[in-house]
CSV table of C-alpha atoms in Angstrom, one decimal:
chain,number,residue,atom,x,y,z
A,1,UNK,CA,-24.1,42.4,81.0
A,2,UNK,CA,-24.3,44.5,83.6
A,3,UNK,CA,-27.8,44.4,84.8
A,4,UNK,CA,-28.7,47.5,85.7
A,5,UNK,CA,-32.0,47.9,83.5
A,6,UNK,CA,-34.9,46.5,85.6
A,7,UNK,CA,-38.5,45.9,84.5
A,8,UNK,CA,-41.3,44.8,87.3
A,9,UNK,CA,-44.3,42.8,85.7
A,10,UNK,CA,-46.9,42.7,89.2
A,11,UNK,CA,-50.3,43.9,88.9
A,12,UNK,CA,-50.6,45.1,92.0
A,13,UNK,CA,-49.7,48.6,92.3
A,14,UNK,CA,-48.5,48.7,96.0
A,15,UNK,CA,-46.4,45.9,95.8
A,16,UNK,CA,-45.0,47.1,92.7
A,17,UNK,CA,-44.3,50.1,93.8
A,18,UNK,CA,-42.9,48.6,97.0
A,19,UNK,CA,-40.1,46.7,94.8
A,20,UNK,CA,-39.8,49.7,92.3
A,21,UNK,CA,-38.5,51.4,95.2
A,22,UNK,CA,-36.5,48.4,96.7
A,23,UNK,CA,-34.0,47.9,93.1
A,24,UNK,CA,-33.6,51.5,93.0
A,25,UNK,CA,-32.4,51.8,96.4
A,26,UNK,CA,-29.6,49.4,95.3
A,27,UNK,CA,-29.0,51.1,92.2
A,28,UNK,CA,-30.6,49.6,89.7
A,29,UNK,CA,-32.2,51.2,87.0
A,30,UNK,CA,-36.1,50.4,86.6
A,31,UNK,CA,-37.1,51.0,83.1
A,32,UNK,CA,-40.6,49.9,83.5
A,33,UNK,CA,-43.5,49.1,85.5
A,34,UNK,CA,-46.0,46.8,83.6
A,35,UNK,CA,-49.4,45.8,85.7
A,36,UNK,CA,-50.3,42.4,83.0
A,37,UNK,CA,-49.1,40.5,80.1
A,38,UNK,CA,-49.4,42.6,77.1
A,39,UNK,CA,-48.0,45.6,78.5
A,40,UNK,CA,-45.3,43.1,80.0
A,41,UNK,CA,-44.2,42.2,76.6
A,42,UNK,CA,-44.6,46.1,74.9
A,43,UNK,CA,-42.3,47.0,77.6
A,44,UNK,CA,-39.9,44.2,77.1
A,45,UNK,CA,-39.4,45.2,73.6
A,46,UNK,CA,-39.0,49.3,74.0
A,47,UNK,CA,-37.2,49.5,77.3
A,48,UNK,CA,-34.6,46.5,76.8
A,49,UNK,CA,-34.3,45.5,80.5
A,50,UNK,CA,-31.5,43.1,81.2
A,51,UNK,CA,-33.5,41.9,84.4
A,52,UNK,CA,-37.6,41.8,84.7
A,53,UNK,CA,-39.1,40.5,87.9
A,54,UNK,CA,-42.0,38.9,87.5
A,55,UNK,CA,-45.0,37.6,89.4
A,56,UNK,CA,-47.0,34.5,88.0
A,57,UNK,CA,-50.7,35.4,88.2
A,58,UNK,CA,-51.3,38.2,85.8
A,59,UNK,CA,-54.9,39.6,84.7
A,60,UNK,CA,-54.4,39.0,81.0
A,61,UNK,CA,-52.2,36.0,81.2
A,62,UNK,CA,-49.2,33.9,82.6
A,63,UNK,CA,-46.2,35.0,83.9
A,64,UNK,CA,-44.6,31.5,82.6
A,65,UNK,CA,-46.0,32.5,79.3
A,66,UNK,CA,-44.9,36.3,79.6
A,67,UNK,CA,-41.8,34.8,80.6
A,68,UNK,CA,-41.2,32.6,77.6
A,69,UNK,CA,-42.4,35.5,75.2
A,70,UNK,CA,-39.8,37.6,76.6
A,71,UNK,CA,-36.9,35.4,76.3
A,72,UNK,CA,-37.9,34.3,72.8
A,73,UNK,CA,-37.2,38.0,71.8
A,74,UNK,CA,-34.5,38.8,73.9
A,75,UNK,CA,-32.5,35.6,75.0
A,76,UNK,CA,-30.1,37.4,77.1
A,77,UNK,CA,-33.0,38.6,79.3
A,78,UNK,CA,-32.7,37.5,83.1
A,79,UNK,CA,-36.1,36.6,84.1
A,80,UNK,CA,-36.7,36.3,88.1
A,81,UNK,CA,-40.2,35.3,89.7
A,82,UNK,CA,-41.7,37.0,92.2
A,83,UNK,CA,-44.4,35.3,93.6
A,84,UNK,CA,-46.9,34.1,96.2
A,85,UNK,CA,-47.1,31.0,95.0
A,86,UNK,CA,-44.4,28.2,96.9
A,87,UNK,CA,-45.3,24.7,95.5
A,88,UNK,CA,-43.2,22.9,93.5
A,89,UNK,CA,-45.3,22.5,90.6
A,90,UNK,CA,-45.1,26.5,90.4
A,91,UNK,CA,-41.5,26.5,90.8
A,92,UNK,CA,-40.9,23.5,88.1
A,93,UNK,CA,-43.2,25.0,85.4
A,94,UNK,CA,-41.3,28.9,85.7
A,95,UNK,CA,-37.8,27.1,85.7
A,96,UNK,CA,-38.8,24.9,82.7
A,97,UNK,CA,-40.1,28.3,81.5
A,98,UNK,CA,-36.6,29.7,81.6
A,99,UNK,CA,-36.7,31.6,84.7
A,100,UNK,CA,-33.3,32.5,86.1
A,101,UNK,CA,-34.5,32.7,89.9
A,102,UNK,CA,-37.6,32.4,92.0
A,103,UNK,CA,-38.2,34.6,94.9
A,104,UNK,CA,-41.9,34.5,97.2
A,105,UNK,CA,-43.1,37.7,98.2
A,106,UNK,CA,-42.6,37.5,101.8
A,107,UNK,CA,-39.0,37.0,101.2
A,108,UNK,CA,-36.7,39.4,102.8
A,109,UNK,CA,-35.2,42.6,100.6
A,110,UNK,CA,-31.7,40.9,101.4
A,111,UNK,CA,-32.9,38.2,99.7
A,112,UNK,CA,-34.2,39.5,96.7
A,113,UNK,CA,-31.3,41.8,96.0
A,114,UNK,CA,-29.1,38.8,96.4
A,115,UNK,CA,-31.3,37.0,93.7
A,116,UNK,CA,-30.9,39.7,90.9
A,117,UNK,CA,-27.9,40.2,91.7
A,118,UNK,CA,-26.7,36.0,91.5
A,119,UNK,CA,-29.3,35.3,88.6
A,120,UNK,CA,-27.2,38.5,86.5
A,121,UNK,CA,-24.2,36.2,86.9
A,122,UNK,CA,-26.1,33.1,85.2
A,123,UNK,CA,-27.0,31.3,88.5
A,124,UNK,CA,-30.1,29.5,89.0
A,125,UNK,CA,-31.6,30.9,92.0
A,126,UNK,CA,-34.3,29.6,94.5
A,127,UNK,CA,-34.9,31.8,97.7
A,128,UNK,CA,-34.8,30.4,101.2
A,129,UNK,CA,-38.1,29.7,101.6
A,130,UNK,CA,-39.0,28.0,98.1
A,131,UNK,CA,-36.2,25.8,98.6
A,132,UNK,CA,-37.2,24.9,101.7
A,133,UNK,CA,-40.9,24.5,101.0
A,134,UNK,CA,-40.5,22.0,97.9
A,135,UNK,CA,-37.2,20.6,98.0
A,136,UNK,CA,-36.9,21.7,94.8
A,137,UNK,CA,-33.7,20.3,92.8
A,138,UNK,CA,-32.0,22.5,90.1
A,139,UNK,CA,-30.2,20.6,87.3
A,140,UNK,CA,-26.6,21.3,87.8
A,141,UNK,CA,-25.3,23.7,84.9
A,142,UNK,CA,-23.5,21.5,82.1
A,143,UNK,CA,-19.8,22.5,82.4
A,144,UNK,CA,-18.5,25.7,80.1
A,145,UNK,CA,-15.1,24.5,78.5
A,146,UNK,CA,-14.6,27.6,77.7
A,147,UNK,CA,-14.6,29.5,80.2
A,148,UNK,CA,-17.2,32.2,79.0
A,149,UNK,CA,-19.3,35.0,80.9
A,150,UNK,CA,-23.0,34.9,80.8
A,151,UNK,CA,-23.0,37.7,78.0
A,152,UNK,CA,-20.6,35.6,75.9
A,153,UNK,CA,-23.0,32.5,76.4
A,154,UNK,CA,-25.7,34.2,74.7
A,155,UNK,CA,-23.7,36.0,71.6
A,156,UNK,CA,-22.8,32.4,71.0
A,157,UNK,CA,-26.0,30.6,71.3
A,158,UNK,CA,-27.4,33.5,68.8
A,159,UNK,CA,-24.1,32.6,66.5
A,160,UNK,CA,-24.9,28.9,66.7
A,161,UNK,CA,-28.2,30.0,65.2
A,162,UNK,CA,-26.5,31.8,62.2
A,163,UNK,CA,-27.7,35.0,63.1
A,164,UNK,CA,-25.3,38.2,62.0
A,165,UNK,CA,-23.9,40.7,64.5
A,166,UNK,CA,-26.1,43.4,63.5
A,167,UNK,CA,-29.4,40.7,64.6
A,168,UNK,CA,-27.1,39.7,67.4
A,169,UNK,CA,-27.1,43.1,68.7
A,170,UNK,CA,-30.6,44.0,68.7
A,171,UNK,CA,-31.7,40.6,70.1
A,172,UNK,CA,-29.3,41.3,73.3
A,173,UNK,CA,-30.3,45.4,73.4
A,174,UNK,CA,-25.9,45.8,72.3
A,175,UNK,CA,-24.3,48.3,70.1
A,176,UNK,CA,-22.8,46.5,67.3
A,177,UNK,CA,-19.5,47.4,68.3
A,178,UNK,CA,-20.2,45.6,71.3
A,179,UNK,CA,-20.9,42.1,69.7
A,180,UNK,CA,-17.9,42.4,67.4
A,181,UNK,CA,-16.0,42.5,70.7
A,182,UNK,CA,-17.5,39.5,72.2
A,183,UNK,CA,-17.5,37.7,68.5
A,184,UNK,CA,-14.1,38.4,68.6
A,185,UNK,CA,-13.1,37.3,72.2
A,186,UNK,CA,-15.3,34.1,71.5
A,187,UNK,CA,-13.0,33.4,68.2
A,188,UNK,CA,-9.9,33.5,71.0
A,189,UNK,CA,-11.5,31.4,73.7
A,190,UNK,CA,-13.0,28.5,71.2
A,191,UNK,CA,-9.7,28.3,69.4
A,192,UNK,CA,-11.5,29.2,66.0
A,193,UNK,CA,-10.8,31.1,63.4
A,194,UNK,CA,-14.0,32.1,61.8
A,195,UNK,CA,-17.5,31.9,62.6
A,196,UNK,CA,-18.2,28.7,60.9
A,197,UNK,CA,-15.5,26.8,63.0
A,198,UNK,CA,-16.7,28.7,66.5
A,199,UNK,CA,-20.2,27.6,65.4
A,200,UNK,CA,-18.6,24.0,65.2
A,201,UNK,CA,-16.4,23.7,68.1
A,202,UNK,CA,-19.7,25.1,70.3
A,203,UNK,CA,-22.3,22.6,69.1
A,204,UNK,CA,-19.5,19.6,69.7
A,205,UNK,CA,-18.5,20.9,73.0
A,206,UNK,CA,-22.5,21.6,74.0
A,207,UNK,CA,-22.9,17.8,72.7
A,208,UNK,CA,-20.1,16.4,75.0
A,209,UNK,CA,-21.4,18.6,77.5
A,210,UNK,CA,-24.7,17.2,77.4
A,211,UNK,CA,-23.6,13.7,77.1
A,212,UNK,CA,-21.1,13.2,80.8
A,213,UNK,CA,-23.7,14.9,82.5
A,214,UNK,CA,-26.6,13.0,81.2
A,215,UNK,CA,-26.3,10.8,84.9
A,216,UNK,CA,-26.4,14.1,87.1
A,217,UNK,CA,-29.5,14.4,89.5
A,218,UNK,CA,-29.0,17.7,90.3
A,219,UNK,CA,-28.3,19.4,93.7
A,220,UNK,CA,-30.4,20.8,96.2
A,221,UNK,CA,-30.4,25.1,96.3
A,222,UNK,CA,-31.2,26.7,99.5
């Protein structure tokens, strides 16, 4: 994943354009501008972003809920809030949502840059000010015994699910060349030598995984 292909879910047209203008300038590629909900999830689903940035109060509906949508179609999808909300009610409800990052509007450009750009690697990011304002703790990441990249994370969570690489690749927006590669790779790096023992090895290393850090607290971000 490269995460070039940006879509900016804001209904305010200034601001929107603001942060159109913002990603571009640092090379990104935004795909789509959407001004609500509905057109939030329509553009989802034609343009294939790998990032969307999205604010919480929409006309039509919530971002959280947008937010969910979107990741329920495409699970590979980076999802970063951009909001002028601060409390840590907000901040808990688009985390639990699946957001990748969380970003107020008043934040510097720096700053949001730096939270695409972190969230594209599979980080959890909170901006200065949100994690300043609530204190807000983010559940440190169960360890990866295998050493995979974000991208490789999600082919195998969609293989866990007994999807095919052809489903696989237009979940994740891939060619089906693409997953083959990464199917392959994640065959190497698991030790397996099909996709029924990869499926295996992943849900007993997700379980021990889940069960030595059942005692963690979290650490603070910010």
């Amino acid at each position: 994943m490269n995460g070039r292909r940006v879509l900016i879910v804001d209904d305010h047209p200034v601001f929107r354009s603001g942060l159109a203008a913002l990603i571009t300038s640092a090379g990104y590629d935004v795909v789509g501008e959407a001004a609500g909900f509905a057109e939030a999830i329509a553009l989802a689903r034609t343009t294939a972003p790998e990032v969307v940035l999205m604010d919480l109060g929409l006309p039509d509906g919530s971002g959280v809920d947008a937010t969910e949508r979107i990741l329920g179609e495409r699970p590979g999808t980076r999802v970063i809030v951009v909001t002028m909300f601060d409390d840590e009610a907000a901040v808990r409800e688009a985390l639990d949502g699946g957001a990748a990052g969380y970003v107020v509007k008043d934040a510097m450009p720096a700053e949001v840059l730096a939270a695409v750009a972190a969230a594209v690697e599979g980080a959890v990011v909170l901006g200065s000010g949100v994690a300043r304002s609530t204190g807000r703790l983010v559940p440190t990441p169960a360890p990866d015994p295998f050493g995979l990249t974000p991208r490789e994370r999600d082919v195998l969570d969609l293989v866990i699910r007994g999807l095919g690489n052809r489903q696989i690749a237009e979940r994740l927006g891939l060619s089906g060349k693409t997953v083959a590669n990464h199917v392959s790779t994640l065959l190497v790096k698991c030790g397996a030598t099909d996709r029924v023992e990869l499926g295996r090895l992943a849900r007993a290393a997700i379980a021990a995984a889940a069960g030595s850090g059942s005692g963690s607290q979290g650490h603070p971000v910010g």
